């Protein structure tokens, strides 16, 4: 067992963990943050995407004991009392979700892309989200939602 302290959605968390547990395990089971989904558990589908130290990762592939001092952003950390994050709202406005299983990962991939490239091309958006699978809507409306926020010129990150 190892004790780690990390920041999740701006809140400090101190956890004592078995060495085999993943970031996805602790988010869902210890912290009750179920936005990151358990999909393939092999880093193939992107349903478990979170932002770790500013970069998107498949949380199913990250050992939690390696995260001492890390900062994690999950979909629950977006938006606030004033409403949805602009990217979340763009997903709603552009009908970019259906079952919602892939949506948190897609939103966080969009968030990470816009943080590093506020004005991506459509091709860049498609390339960036290519590791995240959607089995319902296809990708057209997801790309439209990310492009809509990029066109709005808001700073994300």
CSV table of C-alpha atoms in Angstrom, one decimal:
chain,number,residue,atom,x,y,z
A,1,UNK,CA,0.0,0.0,0.0
A,2,UNK,CA,1.2,3.5,-0.8
A,3,UNK,CA,-0.3,6.9,0.2
A,4,UNK,CA,-0.6,9.5,-2.6
A,5,UNK,CA,-1.9,13.0,-2.5
A,6,UNK,CA,-3.3,14.4,-5.8
A,7,UNK,CA,-5.6,17.2,-6.9
A,8,UNK,CA,-8.8,16.1,-8.6
A,9,UNK,CA,-11.0,18.8,-10.0
A,10,UNK,CA,-9.3,21.4,-7.8
A,11,UNK,CA,-9.7,19.4,-4.6
A,12,UNK,CA,-6.8,17.8,-2.8
A,13,UNK,CA,-7.3,14.0,-2.2
A,14,UNK,CA,-5.1,11.8,0.0
A,15,UNK,CA,-5.6,8.1,-0.7
A,16,UNK,CA,-3.9,4.9,0.4
A,17,UNK,CA,-3.7,2.6,-2.5
A,18,UNK,CA,-2.8,-1.0,-3.6
A,19,UNK,CA,-0.2,-0.9,-6.3
A,20,UNK,CA,-2.4,-2.5,-9.0
A,21,UNK,CA,-5.2,0.1,-8.9
A,22,UNK,CA,-5.6,2.5,-11.8
A,23,UNK,CA,-6.6,6.1,-11.9
A,24,UNK,CA,-10.0,5.0,-13.4
A,25,UNK,CA,-10.5,2.7,-10.4
A,26,UNK,CA,-9.9,5.4,-7.8
A,27,UNK,CA,-12.0,8.0,-9.6
A,28,UNK,CA,-15.0,5.8,-9.9
A,29,UNK,CA,-14.7,3.6,-6.7
A,30,UNK,CA,-13.0,5.9,-4.2
A,31,UNK,CA,-14.0,9.4,-5.2
A,32,UNK,CA,-17.4,8.6,-6.7
A,33,UNK,CA,-16.6,10.4,-10.0
A,34,UNK,CA,-18.3,8.2,-12.6
A,35,UNK,CA,-17.9,10.5,-15.6
A,36,UNK,CA,-14.9,8.5,-16.8
A,37,UNK,CA,-16.3,5.3,-18.2
A,38,UNK,CA,-15.0,1.8,-17.9
A,39,UNK,CA,-14.8,0.7,-21.6
A,40,UNK,CA,-12.2,-1.6,-23.1
A,41,UNK,CA,-9.7,-1.3,-20.2
A,42,UNK,CA,-7.0,-1.5,-22.8
A,43,UNK,CA,-6.6,2.1,-23.9
A,44,UNK,CA,-8.4,1.4,-27.2
A,45,UNK,CA,-11.8,3.2,-26.8
A,46,UNK,CA,-11.1,6.5,-24.9
A,47,UNK,CA,-14.2,6.2,-22.7
A,48,UNK,CA,-12.1,6.7,-19.6
A,49,UNK,CA,-10.3,9.8,-20.8
A,50,UNK,CA,-9.3,12.4,-18.2
A,51,UNK,CA,-6.8,15.2,-18.2
A,52,UNK,CA,-3.7,14.5,-16.2
A,53,UNK,CA,-1.3,17.3,-15.6
A,54,UNK,CA,-2.7,19.1,-18.6
A,55,UNK,CA,-2.7,16.2,-21.1
A,56,UNK,CA,-5.4,13.7,-22.0
A,57,UNK,CA,-4.8,10.1,-20.8
A,58,UNK,CA,-6.7,6.9,-20.8
A,59,UNK,CA,-7.2,6.6,-17.0
A,60,UNK,CA,-7.5,2.8,-17.3
A,61,UNK,CA,-3.8,2.6,-18.2
A,62,UNK,CA,-2.4,4.9,-15.4
A,63,UNK,CA,-1.4,3.3,-12.1
A,64,UNK,CA,-2.8,5.5,-9.3
A,65,UNK,CA,0.3,5.0,-7.1
A,66,UNK,CA,2.3,7.0,-9.6
A,67,UNK,CA,0.2,10.1,-9.2
A,68,UNK,CA,1.6,11.7,-6.1
A,69,UNK,CA,1.4,15.4,-6.7
A,70,UNK,CA,-0.6,15.1,-9.9
A,71,UNK,CA,-3.5,17.2,-11.1
A,72,UNK,CA,-6.5,15.5,-12.6
A,73,UNK,CA,-9.5,17.0,-14.4
A,74,UNK,CA,-12.6,14.9,-15.0
A,75,UNK,CA,-15.8,15.9,-16.7
A,76,UNK,CA,-17.3,16.6,-13.3
A,77,UNK,CA,-14.7,19.4,-12.9
A,78,UNK,CA,-16.0,21.3,-15.9
A,79,UNK,CA,-18.6,24.0,-15.6
A,80,UNK,CA,-19.8,25.3,-12.3
A,81,UNK,CA,-22.7,27.1,-10.5
A,82,UNK,CA,-23.1,29.4,-13.5
A,83,UNK,CA,-23.8,26.5,-15.9
A,84,UNK,CA,-22.1,24.1,-18.3
A,85,UNK,CA,-18.6,24.6,-19.6
A,86,UNK,CA,-18.9,26.1,-23.2
A,87,UNK,CA,-17.8,22.8,-24.7
A,88,UNK,CA,-20.4,20.8,-22.7
A,89,UNK,CA,-23.0,23.3,-23.9
A,90,UNK,CA,-21.8,23.0,-27.5
A,91,UNK,CA,-22.2,19.2,-27.3
A,92,UNK,CA,-25.8,19.8,-26.3
A,93,UNK,CA,-26.5,22.5,-28.9
A,94,UNK,CA,-25.0,20.4,-31.7
A,95,UNK,CA,-26.7,17.1,-30.7
A,96,UNK,CA,-23.2,15.6,-30.3
A,97,UNK,CA,-24.3,12.8,-27.9
A,98,UNK,CA,-26.8,10.0,-27.9
A,99,UNK,CA,-26.2,7.3,-25.3
A,100,UNK,CA,-23.6,9.5,-23.6
A,101,UNK,CA,-21.1,6.7,-22.9
A,102,UNK,CA,-18.3,8.3,-24.9
A,103,UNK,CA,-19.3,11.9,-24.2
A,104,UNK,CA,-17.1,12.7,-21.2
A,105,UNK,CA,-14.0,11.4,-22.9
A,106,UNK,CA,-14.9,13.2,-26.1
A,107,UNK,CA,-15.5,16.5,-24.2
A,108,UNK,CA,-12.2,16.2,-22.4
A,109,UNK,CA,-10.3,15.4,-25.6
A,110,UNK,CA,-11.9,18.6,-27.1
A,111,UNK,CA,-10.9,20.5,-24.0
A,112,UNK,CA,-7.3,19.3,-24.2
A,113,UNK,CA,-7.2,20.1,-27.9
A,114,UNK,CA,-8.6,23.6,-27.5
A,115,UNK,CA,-6.1,24.3,-24.6
A,116,UNK,CA,-3.2,23.6,-26.9
A,117,UNK,CA,-4.7,24.8,-30.2
A,118,UNK,CA,-7.6,27.3,-29.8
A,119,UNK,CA,-8.3,27.4,-33.5
A,120,UNK,CA,-7.9,23.8,-34.8
A,121,UNK,CA,-8.9,22.8,-38.3
A,122,UNK,CA,-11.6,20.2,-38.8
A,123,UNK,CA,-8.9,17.7,-39.8
A,124,UNK,CA,-7.0,18.5,-36.6
A,125,UNK,CA,-10.1,17.9,-34.5
A,126,UNK,CA,-10.7,14.6,-36.3
A,127,UNK,CA,-7.1,13.5,-35.8
A,128,UNK,CA,-7.1,14.5,-32.1
A,129,UNK,CA,-10.3,12.6,-31.2
A,130,UNK,CA,-9.4,9.6,-33.3
A,131,UNK,CA,-8.5,7.5,-30.3
A,132,UNK,CA,-12.0,7.9,-28.8
A,133,UNK,CA,-14.7,5.7,-30.1
A,134,UNK,CA,-18.4,6.6,-30.5
A,135,UNK,CA,-20.8,3.8,-31.4
A,136,UNK,CA,-24.0,5.9,-31.6
A,137,UNK,CA,-23.8,9.3,-33.4
A,138,UNK,CA,-20.8,9.0,-35.5
A,139,UNK,CA,-18.3,11.9,-35.3
A,140,UNK,CA,-19.9,14.6,-37.4
A,141,UNK,CA,-21.8,16.4,-34.6
A,142,UNK,CA,-18.9,15.9,-32.1
A,143,UNK,CA,-16.5,17.6,-34.5
A,144,UNK,CA,-19.2,20.4,-35.1
A,145,UNK,CA,-19.4,21.0,-31.3
A,146,UNK,CA,-15.6,21.3,-30.9
A,147,UNK,CA,-15.4,23.6,-34.0
A,148,UNK,CA,-18.3,25.7,-32.6
A,149,UNK,CA,-16.3,26.5,-29.5
A,150,UNK,CA,-13.2,27.1,-31.5
A,151,UNK,CA,-15.1,29.6,-33.7
A,152,UNK,CA,-16.3,31.3,-30.5
A,153,UNK,CA,-12.8,32.3,-29.7
A,154,UNK,CA,-13.0,31.4,-26.0
A,155,UNK,CA,-9.9,30.4,-24.2
A,156,UNK,CA,-10.0,26.9,-22.8
A,157,UNK,CA,-7.6,25.2,-20.6
